[in-house]
Amino acid sequence: MKNKLWLIVLIVSLAAAVVSGINVFRLSREYQKGINEYQQLESYASVKEEAPVQEESTEAEETEEESLIPVSVDIQYDELKKINEDFAGWLYYEPLDISYPIVRGNDNDYYTHYTFEGEKNSSGAIFMDFLNKTDCSDYNTIVYGHNMRNGTMFGSLKKMLNDSSIQEENPNFYVFTEDKAYMYEIFAVYLTQADSRTYDLIRNEEEQQGFLDYVDETATWRSDKVVSVSDKVITLSTCHGLHSNNRTIILGVLVASEDR
């Protein structure tokens, strides 16, 4: 009887191990597919980052307006639109290896399960809140991405919670659309919940100020940057922990924009 019981336990244990191994393999293969897709998409966006060089200028050069944004991305916009008509722009933050296309769908669910190219994959896509305008003209533009275990997508954002030197030494990230380049300065980092004020639709100055007050009260890290109701901000949002209601938030304020 004991031998039979032992055999049953062994069989169940082996079956569980096999199922677990299959799931790990499936997840690993899915992760790799997502990585491969987004690496291929980077070929549609050529990033050029240069520190401004102070040199003597000719009279002709002096008449040209100097760019305030030290990063440029040559986006093959039409080609990306052919791949996905929801393509809205490109997000770039070099210190955390964030360089991804942004999409905006008809809801905030689809792109949590599907990649830029429409493949069902746990990597999902980097997507803008469907209530936001794609020209980043809302007071708070919200951009979502998965907290991937391998650090891809928005999986690296959580580093800012424990290492403020990242945002202090590299305060700017960039969004590029078809005709505009936007530079944002990171001014707040914090943990919140999925139903918090961070995600409220802001309709007037009173709600804008309420949002800023909430940020000041909640932030685990806050720069000395003064942000007002006349500014435009962007929220980078990702999950914090598996099956958790917590969210990691990185907030940036628009400090420069230029025509492309």
PDB file of C-alpha atoms in Angstrom:
ATOM      1  CA  MET A   1       0.000   0.000   0.000  1.00  0.00           C
ATOM      2  CA  LYS A   2       2.818   2.365   0.940  1.00  0.00           C
ATOM      3  CA  ASN A   3       4.620   1.539  -2.303  1.00  0.00           C
ATOM      4  CA  LYS A   4       1.495   2.382  -4.329  1.00  0.00           C
ATOM      5  CA  LEU A   5       1.047   5.654  -2.462  1.00  0.00           C
ATOM      6  CA  TRP A   6       4.693   6.525  -3.043  1.00  0.00           C
ATOM      7  CA  LEU A   7       4.310   5.711  -6.740  1.00  0.00           C
ATOM      8  CA  ILE A   8       1.241   7.951  -7.033  1.00  0.00           C
ATOM      9  CA  VAL A   9       3.063  10.815  -5.320  1.00  0.00           C
ATOM     10  CA  LEU A  10       6.042  10.319  -7.632  1.00  0.00           C
ATOM     11  CA  ILE A  11       3.864  10.314 -10.758  1.00  0.00           C
ATOM     12  CA  VAL A  12       1.999  13.456  -9.649  1.00  0.00           C
ATOM     13  CA  SER A  13       5.286  15.203  -8.827  1.00  0.00           C
ATOM     14  CA  LEU A  14       6.793  14.277 -12.178  1.00  0.00           C
ATOM     15  CA  ALA A  15       3.668  15.441 -14.001  1.00  0.00           C
ATOM     16  CA  ALA A  16       3.766  18.765 -12.143  1.00  0.00           C
ATOM     17  CA  ALA A  17       7.448  19.170 -12.997  1.00  0.00           C
ATOM     18  CA  VAL A  18       6.770  18.466 -16.675  1.00  0.00           C
ATOM     19  CA  VAL A  19       3.894  20.974 -16.788  1.00  0.00           C
ATOM     20  CA  SER A  20       6.024  23.563 -14.995  1.00  0.00           C
ATOM     21  CA  GLY A  21       8.882  22.983 -17.412  1.00  0.00           C
ATOM     22  CA  ILE A  22       6.571  23.341 -20.396  1.00  0.00           C
ATOM     23  CA  ASN A  23       5.201  26.615 -19.009  1.00  0.00           C
ATOM     24  CA  VAL A  24       8.697  27.983 -18.398  1.00  0.00           C
ATOM     25  CA  PHE A  25       9.726  27.000 -21.929  1.00  0.00           C
ATOM     26  CA  ARG A  26       6.586  28.549 -23.421  1.00  0.00           C
ATOM     27  CA  LEU A  27       7.069  31.784 -21.479  1.00  0.00           C
ATOM     28  CA  SER A  28      10.752  31.947 -22.386  1.00  0.00           C
ATOM     29  CA  ARG A  29       9.977  31.418 -26.069  1.00  0.00           C
ATOM     30  CA  GLU A  30       7.235  34.071 -25.907  1.00  0.00           C
ATOM     31  CA  TYR A  31       9.611  36.549 -24.283  1.00  0.00           C
ATOM     32  CA  GLN A  32      12.185  35.911 -26.991  1.00  0.00           C
ATOM     33  CA  LYS A  33       9.615  36.434 -29.746  1.00  0.00           C
ATOM     34  CA  GLY A  34       8.722  39.780 -28.211  1.00  0.00           C
ATOM     35  CA  ILE A  35      12.397  40.762 -27.948  1.00  0.00           C
ATOM     36  CA  ASN A  36      13.027  39.788 -31.571  1.00  0.00           C
ATOM     37  CA  GLU A  37      10.038  41.762 -32.833  1.00  0.00           C
ATOM     38  CA  TYR A  38      10.978  44.978 -31.067  1.00  0.00           C
ATOM     39  CA  GLN A  39      14.638  44.661 -32.036  1.00  0.00           C
ATOM     40  CA  GLN A  40      13.549  44.440 -35.667  1.00  0.00           C
ATOM     41  CA  LEU A  41      11.283  47.466 -35.248  1.00  0.00           C
ATOM     42  CA  GLU A  42      14.248  49.523 -34.037  1.00  0.00           C
ATOM     43  CA  SER A  43      15.539  49.419 -37.615  1.00  0.00           C
ATOM     44  CA  TYR A  44      12.675  51.804 -38.473  1.00  0.00           C
ATOM     45  CA  ALA A  45      13.943  54.429 -36.015  1.00  0.00           C
ATOM     46  CA  SER A  46      17.527  55.651 -36.207  1.00  0.00           C
ATOM     47  CA  VAL A  47      18.572  57.445 -33.008  1.00  0.00           C
ATOM     48  CA  LYS A  48      21.234  60.141 -33.043  1.00  0.00           C
ATOM     49  CA  GLU A  49      22.319  61.577 -29.712  1.00  0.00           C
ATOM     50  CA  GLU A  50      24.935  64.285 -29.550  1.00  0.00           C
ATOM     51  CA  ALA A  51      26.184  66.675 -26.918  1.00  0.00           C
ATOM     52  CA  PRO A  52      26.107  70.251 -28.189  1.00  0.00           C
ATOM     53  CA  VAL A  53      29.514  71.414 -29.407  1.00  0.00           C
ATOM     54  CA  GLN A  54      30.511  75.028 -28.838  1.00  0.00           C
ATOM     55  CA  GLU A  55      32.406  76.243 -31.883  1.00  0.00           C
ATOM     56  CA  GLU A  56      32.825  79.474 -33.744  1.00  0.00           C
ATOM     57  CA  SER A  57      29.961  79.807 -36.192  1.00  0.00           C
ATOM     58  CA  THR A  58      29.890  81.432 -39.578  1.00  0.00           C
ATOM     59  CA  GLU A  59      27.378  84.169 -40.172  1.00  0.00           C
ATOM     60  CA  ALA A  60      25.150  81.741 -42.082  1.00  0.00           C
ATOM     61  CA  GLU A  61      25.243  79.220 -39.261  1.00  0.00           C
ATOM     62  CA  GLU A  62      24.342  81.868 -36.710  1.00  0.00           C
ATOM     63  CA  THR A  63      21.102  82.550 -38.528  1.00  0.00           C
ATOM     64  CA  GLU A  64      19.993  78.953 -37.989  1.00  0.00           C
ATOM     65  CA  GLU A  65      17.961  78.278 -34.870  1.00  0.00           C
ATOM     66  CA  GLU A  66      19.854  76.033 -32.463  1.00  0.00           C
ATOM     67  CA  SER A  67      17.994  72.890 -31.419  1.00  0.00           C
ATOM     68  CA  LEU A  68      17.034  72.615 -27.757  1.00  0.00           C
ATOM     69  CA  ILE A  69      16.639  68.849 -28.041  1.00  0.00           C
ATOM     70  CA  PRO A  70      19.975  66.970 -28.139  1.00  0.00           C
ATOM     71  CA  VAL A  71      18.459  63.747 -29.474  1.00  0.00           C
ATOM     72  CA  SER A  72      16.949  63.089 -32.875  1.00  0.00           C
ATOM     73  CA  VAL A  73      15.190  59.999 -34.172  1.00  0.00           C
ATOM     74  CA  ASP A  74      14.783  59.449 -37.884  1.00  0.00           C
ATOM     75  CA  ILE A  75      11.477  57.550 -37.934  1.00  0.00           C
ATOM     76  CA  GLN A  76      10.208  55.722 -40.998  1.00  0.00           C
ATOM     77  CA  TYR A  77       6.747  56.878 -40.065  1.00  0.00           C
ATOM     78  CA  ASP A  78       4.878  55.694 -43.147  1.00  0.00           C
ATOM     79  CA  GLU A  79       6.423  52.229 -42.934  1.00  0.00           C
ATOM     80  CA  LEU A  80       5.471  51.855 -39.264  1.00  0.00           C
ATOM     81  CA  LYS A  81       1.955  53.057 -40.068  1.00  0.00           C
ATOM     82  CA  LYS A  82       1.706  50.318 -42.685  1.00  0.00           C
ATOM     83  CA  ILE A  83       2.620  47.742 -40.056  1.00  0.00           C
ATOM     84  CA  ASN A  84       0.203  49.194 -37.493  1.00  0.00           C
ATOM     85  CA  GLU A  85      -2.181  52.067 -38.162  1.00  0.00           C
ATOM     86  CA  ASP A  86      -2.310  52.729 -34.397  1.00  0.00           C
ATOM     87  CA  PHE A  87       1.325  53.885 -34.432  1.00  0.00           C
ATOM     88  CA  ALA A  88       1.502  57.261 -32.688  1.00  0.00           C
ATOM     89  CA  GLY A  89       5.179  57.980 -31.983  1.00  0.00           C
ATOM     90  CA  TRP A  90       8.473  56.785 -30.538  1.00  0.00           C
ATOM     91  CA  LEU A  91       9.602  56.797 -26.888  1.00  0.00           C
ATOM     92  CA  TYR A  92      13.313  57.051 -26.095  1.00  0.00           C
ATOM     93  CA  TYR A  93      15.216  56.963 -22.783  1.00  0.00           C
ATOM     94  CA  GLU A  94      18.736  55.685 -23.294  1.00  0.00           C
ATOM     95  CA  PRO A  95      19.819  55.036 -19.647  1.00  0.00           C
ATOM     96  CA  LEU A  96      17.190  52.301 -19.244  1.00  0.00           C
ATOM     97  CA  ASP A  97      17.380  51.007 -22.839  1.00  0.00           C
ATOM     98  CA  ILE A  98      13.868  52.228 -23.595  1.00  0.00           C
ATOM     99  CA  SER A  99      13.412  52.733 -27.332  1.00  0.00           C
ATOM    100  CA  TYR A 100       9.981  51.629 -28.498  1.00  0.00           C
ATOM    101  CA  PRO A 101       7.139  52.590 -30.801  1.00  0.00           C
ATOM    102  CA  ILE A 102       4.055  53.960 -29.047  1.00  0.00           C
ATOM    103  CA  VAL A 103       0.585  52.951 -30.141  1.00  0.00           C
ATOM    104  CA  ARG A 104      -2.869  54.176 -29.201  1.00  0.00           C
ATOM    105  CA  GLY A 105      -5.749  51.745 -29.543  1.00  0.00           C
ATOM    106  CA  ASN A 106      -9.497  51.856 -29.025  1.00  0.00           C
ATOM    107  CA  ASP A 107      -9.186  50.815 -25.375  1.00  0.00           C
ATOM    108  CA  ASN A 108      -6.547  50.197 -22.706  1.00  0.00           C
ATOM    109  CA  ASP A 109      -6.796  46.409 -22.855  1.00  0.00           C
ATOM    110  CA  TYR A 110      -5.849  45.183 -26.328  1.00  0.00           C
ATOM    111  CA  TYR A 111      -2.194  46.195 -26.244  1.00  0.00           C
ATOM    112  CA  THR A 112      -1.630  44.567 -22.873  1.00  0.00           C
ATOM    113  CA  HIS A 113      -1.945  41.256 -24.759  1.00  0.00           C
ATOM    114  CA  TYR A 114      -0.781  42.047 -28.300  1.00  0.00           C
ATOM    115  CA  THR A 115       2.486  43.371 -29.687  1.00  0.00           C
ATOM    116  CA  PHE A 116       2.984  46.248 -32.110  1.00  0.00           C
ATOM    117  CA  GLU A 117       2.674  43.806 -35.011  1.00  0.00           C
ATOM    118  CA  GLY A 118      -0.536  42.317 -33.621  1.00  0.00           C
ATOM    119  CA  GLU A 119       0.942  39.084 -32.260  1.00  0.00           C
ATOM    120  CA  LYS A 120      -0.594  37.695 -29.069  1.00  0.00           C
ATOM    121  CA  ASN A 121       2.276  37.936 -26.587  1.00  0.00           C
ATOM    122  CA  SER A 122       2.737  38.725 -22.906  1.00  0.00           C
ATOM    123  CA  SER A 123       5.142  41.531 -23.856  1.00  0.00           C
ATOM    124  CA  GLY A 124       2.232  43.529 -25.231  1.00  0.00           C
ATOM    125  CA  ALA A 125       3.118  46.984 -26.532  1.00  0.00           C
ATOM    126  CA  ILE A 126       3.967  50.441 -25.240  1.00  0.00           C
ATOM    127  CA  PHE A 127       0.654  52.233 -25.567  1.00  0.00           C
ATOM    128  CA  MET A 128      -0.888  55.608 -24.912  1.00  0.00           C
ATOM    129  CA  ASP A 129      -4.142  55.894 -22.983  1.00  0.00           C
ATOM    130  CA  PHE A 130      -6.934  55.693 -25.536  1.00  0.00           C
ATOM    131  CA  LEU A 131      -8.469  58.892 -24.098  1.00  0.00           C
ATOM    132  CA  ASN A 132      -5.311  60.907 -24.808  1.00  0.00           C
ATOM    133  CA  LYS A 133      -4.571  62.858 -27.972  1.00  0.00           C
ATOM    134  CA  THR A 134      -1.612  61.516 -29.921  1.00  0.00           C
ATOM    135  CA  ASP A 135      -0.033  64.984 -30.151  1.00  0.00           C
ATOM    136  CA  CYS A 136       0.614  64.946 -26.364  1.00  0.00           C
ATOM    137  CA  SER A 137      -1.470  68.101 -25.949  1.00  0.00           C
ATOM    138  CA  ASP A 138      -3.463  66.852 -22.950  1.00  0.00           C
ATOM    139  CA  TYR A 139      -2.431  68.052 -19.509  1.00  0.00           C
ATOM    140  CA  ASN A 140      -1.434  64.500 -18.562  1.00  0.00           C
ATOM    141  CA  THR A 141      -0.576  62.016 -21.292  1.00  0.00           C
ATOM    142  CA  ILE A 142      -0.392  58.471 -19.901  1.00  0.00           C
ATOM    143  CA  VAL A 143       1.813  55.816 -21.498  1.00  0.00           C
ATOM    144  CA  TYR A 144       1.624  52.191 -20.323  1.00  0.00           C
ATOM    145  CA  GLY A 145       4.005  49.260 -20.657  1.00  0.00           C
ATOM    146  CA  HIS A 146       4.478  45.861 -19.030  1.00  0.00           C
ATOM    147  CA  ASN A 147       6.950  45.309 -16.188  1.00  0.00           C
ATOM    148  CA  MET A 148       8.711  42.432 -17.932  1.00  0.00           C
ATOM    149  CA  ARG A 149      10.901  40.155 -15.809  1.00  0.00           C
ATOM    150  CA  ASN A 150      13.682  40.322 -18.387  1.00  0.00           C
ATOM    151  CA  GLY A 151      13.790  44.120 -18.103  1.00  0.00           C
ATOM    152  CA  THR A 152      12.323  44.843 -21.531  1.00  0.00           C
ATOM    153  CA  MET A 153       9.383  47.161 -22.233  1.00  0.00           C
ATOM    154  CA  PHE A 154       8.890  49.087 -18.937  1.00  0.00           C
ATOM    155  CA  GLY A 155      10.591  46.403 -16.834  1.00  0.00           C
ATOM    156  CA  SER A 156      13.490  48.737 -16.040  1.00  0.00           C
ATOM    157  CA  LEU A 157      11.424  51.649 -14.666  1.00  0.00           C
ATOM    158  CA  LYS A 158      11.348  50.157 -11.165  1.00  0.00           C
ATOM    159  CA  LYS A 159      15.093  50.783 -10.898  1.00  0.00           C
ATOM    160  CA  MET A 160      14.316  54.463 -10.383  1.00  0.00           C
ATOM    161  CA  LEU A 161      12.464  53.702  -7.151  1.00  0.00           C
ATOM    162  CA  ASN A 162      15.654  52.472  -5.480  1.00  0.00           C
ATOM    163  CA  ASP A 163      18.324  54.358  -7.390  1.00  0.00           C
ATOM    164  CA  SER A 164      17.515  58.042  -7.787  1.00  0.00           C
ATOM    165  CA  SER A 165      20.903  58.677  -9.406  1.00  0.00           C
ATOM    166  CA  ILE A 166      19.401  57.359 -12.658  1.00  0.00           C
ATOM    167  CA  GLN A 167      16.939  60.231 -13.050  1.00  0.00           C
ATOM    168  CA  GLU A 168      19.192  62.764 -11.336  1.00  0.00           C
ATOM    169  CA  GLU A 169      22.047  62.147 -13.758  1.00  0.00           C
ATOM    170  CA  ASN A 170      19.798  61.513 -16.779  1.00  0.00           C
ATOM    171  CA  PRO A 171      16.679  63.639 -16.250  1.00  0.00           C
ATOM    172  CA  ASN A 172      15.369  63.809 -19.815  1.00  0.00           C
ATOM    173  CA  PHE A 173      13.441  61.378 -21.990  1.00  0.00           C
ATOM    174  CA  TYR A 174      11.937  61.953 -25.414  1.00  0.00           C
ATOM    175  CA  VAL A 175       8.819  61.368 -27.471  1.00  0.00           C
ATOM    176  CA  PHE A 176       8.877  61.743 -31.251  1.00  0.00           C
ATOM    177  CA  THR A 177       5.722  61.939 -33.354  1.00  0.00           C
ATOM    178  CA  GLU A 178       5.322  62.424 -37.095  1.00  0.00           C
ATOM    179  CA  ASP A 179       5.874  66.173 -36.943  1.00  0.00           C
ATOM    180  CA  LYS A 180       7.050  66.973 -33.389  1.00  0.00           C
ATOM    181  CA  ALA A 181       9.876  66.188 -30.981  1.00  0.00           C
ATOM    182  CA  TYR A 182       9.181  66.475 -27.242  1.00  0.00           C
ATOM    183  CA  MET A 183      11.700  66.551 -24.406  1.00  0.00           C
ATOM    184  CA  TYR A 184      10.460  65.764 -20.882  1.00  0.00           C
ATOM    185  CA  GLU A 185      12.250  66.252 -17.582  1.00  0.00           C
ATOM    186  CA  ILE A 186      11.612  63.625 -14.902  1.00  0.00           C
ATOM    187  CA  PHE A 187      10.335  65.343 -11.774  1.00  0.00           C
ATOM    188  CA  ALA A 188       8.626  62.613  -9.722  1.00  0.00           C
ATOM    189  CA  VAL A 189       8.842  58.863  -9.089  1.00  0.00           C
ATOM    190  CA  TYR A 190       6.418  56.938  -6.899  1.00  0.00           C
ATOM    191  CA  LEU A 191       4.311  53.851  -6.248  1.00  0.00           C
ATOM    192  CA  THR A 192       0.547  54.081  -6.476  1.00  0.00           C
ATOM    193  CA  GLN A 193      -2.525  51.924  -7.136  1.00  0.00           C
ATOM    194  CA  ALA A 194      -4.259  51.192 -10.415  1.00  0.00           C
ATOM    195  CA  ASP A 195      -7.334  53.174  -9.342  1.00  0.00           C
ATOM    196  CA  SER A 196      -5.454  56.182  -7.949  1.00  0.00           C
ATOM    197  CA  ARG A 197      -5.749  59.831  -8.903  1.00  0.00           C
ATOM    198  CA  THR A 198      -2.818  59.373 -11.267  1.00  0.00           C
ATOM    199  CA  TYR A 199      -5.187  57.981 -13.883  1.00  0.00           C
ATOM    200  CA  ASP A 200      -8.052  60.457 -13.507  1.00  0.00           C
ATOM    201  CA  LEU A 201      -9.259  62.329 -16.575  1.00  0.00           C
ATOM    202  CA  ILE A 202      -8.200  65.941 -15.955  1.00  0.00           C
ATOM    203  CA  ARG A 203     -10.619  68.532 -17.296  1.00  0.00           C
ATOM    204  CA  ASN A 204      -9.846  71.869 -15.634  1.00  0.00           C
ATOM    205  CA  GLU A 205      -7.253  73.822 -13.638  1.00  0.00           C
ATOM    206  CA  GLU A 206      -8.703  72.755 -10.306  1.00  0.00           C
ATOM    207  CA  GLU A 207      -8.226  69.097 -11.238  1.00  0.00           C
ATOM    208  CA  GLN A 208      -4.756  69.864 -12.589  1.00  0.00           C
ATOM    209  CA  GLN A 209      -3.730  71.397  -9.270  1.00  0.00           C
ATOM    210  CA  GLY A 210      -5.314  68.499  -7.390  1.00  0.00           C
ATOM    211  CA  PHE A 211      -3.246  66.101  -9.478  1.00  0.00           C
ATOM    212  CA  LEU A 212      -0.023  68.014  -8.746  1.00  0.00           C
ATOM    213  CA  ASP A 213      -0.826  68.116  -5.026  1.00  0.00           C
ATOM    214  CA  TYR A 214      -1.367  64.345  -5.086  1.00  0.00           C
ATOM    215  CA  VAL A 215       1.996  63.849  -6.788  1.00  0.00           C
ATOM    216  CA  ASP A 216       3.785  65.975  -4.179  1.00  0.00           C
ATOM    217  CA  GLU A 217       2.131  64.012  -1.362  1.00  0.00           C
ATOM    218  CA  THR A 218       2.813  60.600  -2.915  1.00  0.00           C
ATOM    219  CA  ALA A 219       6.231  60.899  -4.538  1.00  0.00           C
ATOM    220  CA  THR A 220       9.032  58.787  -3.087  1.00  0.00           C
ATOM    221  CA  TRP A 221      11.418  60.930  -5.111  1.00  0.00           C
ATOM    222  CA  ARG A 222      10.716  64.509  -6.187  1.00  0.00           C
ATOM    223  CA  SER A 223      13.086  66.884  -7.936  1.00  0.00           C
ATOM    224  CA  ASP A 224      13.119  70.605  -7.220  1.00  0.00           C
ATOM    225  CA  LYS A 225      11.542  71.272 -10.620  1.00  0.00           C
ATOM    226  CA  VAL A 226       8.567  73.625 -10.310  1.00  0.00           C
ATOM    227  CA  VAL A 227       5.570  72.221 -12.196  1.00  0.00           C
ATOM    228  CA  SER A 228       2.354  74.214 -12.605  1.00  0.00           C
ATOM    229  CA  VAL A 229      -1.091  73.931 -14.158  1.00  0.00           C
ATOM    230  CA  SER A 230       0.235  75.690 -17.265  1.00  0.00           C
ATOM    231  CA  ASP A 231       2.673  72.852 -18.006  1.00  0.00           C
ATOM    232  CA  LYS A 232       2.138  69.570 -19.854  1.00  0.00           C
ATOM    233  CA  VAL A 233       3.120  66.329 -18.147  1.00  0.00           C
ATOM    234  CA  ILE A 234       3.513  62.710 -19.192  1.00  0.00           C
ATOM    235  CA  THR A 235       3.073  59.616 -17.031  1.00  0.00           C
ATOM    236  CA  LEU A 236       4.984  56.390 -17.660  1.00  0.00           C
ATOM    237  CA  SER A 237       3.090  53.615 -15.882  1.00  0.00           C
ATOM    238  CA  THR A 238       3.860  49.949 -15.265  1.00  0.00           C
ATOM    239  CA  CYS A 239       2.809  47.177 -12.887  1.00  0.00           C
ATOM    240  CA  HIS A 240       4.784  46.632  -9.679  1.00  0.00           C
ATOM    241  CA  GLY A 241       4.804  42.970  -8.722  1.00  0.00           C
ATOM    242  CA  LEU A 242       2.997  39.953 -10.144  1.00  0.00           C
ATOM    243  CA  HIS A 243      -0.814  40.145  -9.884  1.00  0.00           C
ATOM    244  CA  SER A 244      -0.453  43.339  -7.868  1.00  0.00           C
ATOM    245  CA  ASN A 245      -2.628  46.446  -7.859  1.00  0.00           C
ATOM    246  CA  ASN A 246       0.500  48.570  -7.346  1.00  0.00           C
ATOM    247  CA  ARG A 247       1.935  50.675 -10.140  1.00  0.00           C
ATOM    248  CA  THR A 248       5.336  52.271 -10.666  1.00  0.00           C
ATOM    249  CA  ILE A 249       4.993  55.830 -11.917  1.00  0.00           C
ATOM    250  CA  ILE A 250       7.573  58.043 -13.626  1.00  0.00           C
ATOM    251  CA  LEU A 251       6.401  61.599 -14.258  1.00  0.00           C
ATOM    252  CA  GLY A 252       7.965  63.994 -16.725  1.00  0.00           C
ATOM    253  CA  VAL A 253       7.173  67.617 -17.513  1.00  0.00           C
ATOM    254  CA  LEU A 254       7.513  69.042 -21.016  1.00  0.00           C
ATOM    255  CA  VAL A 255      10.561  71.327 -21.183  1.00  0.00           C
ATOM    256  CA  ALA A 256      11.033  71.626 -24.948  1.00  0.00           C
ATOM    257  CA  SER A 257       9.229  70.816 -28.189  1.00  0.00           C
ATOM    258  CA  GLU A 258      10.230  71.355 -31.790  1.00  0.00           C
ATOM    259  CA  ASP A 259       8.868  70.738 -35.258  1.00  0.00           C
ATOM    260  CA  ARG A 260      10.446  67.804 -37.056  1.00  0.00           C
TER     261      ARG A 260
END
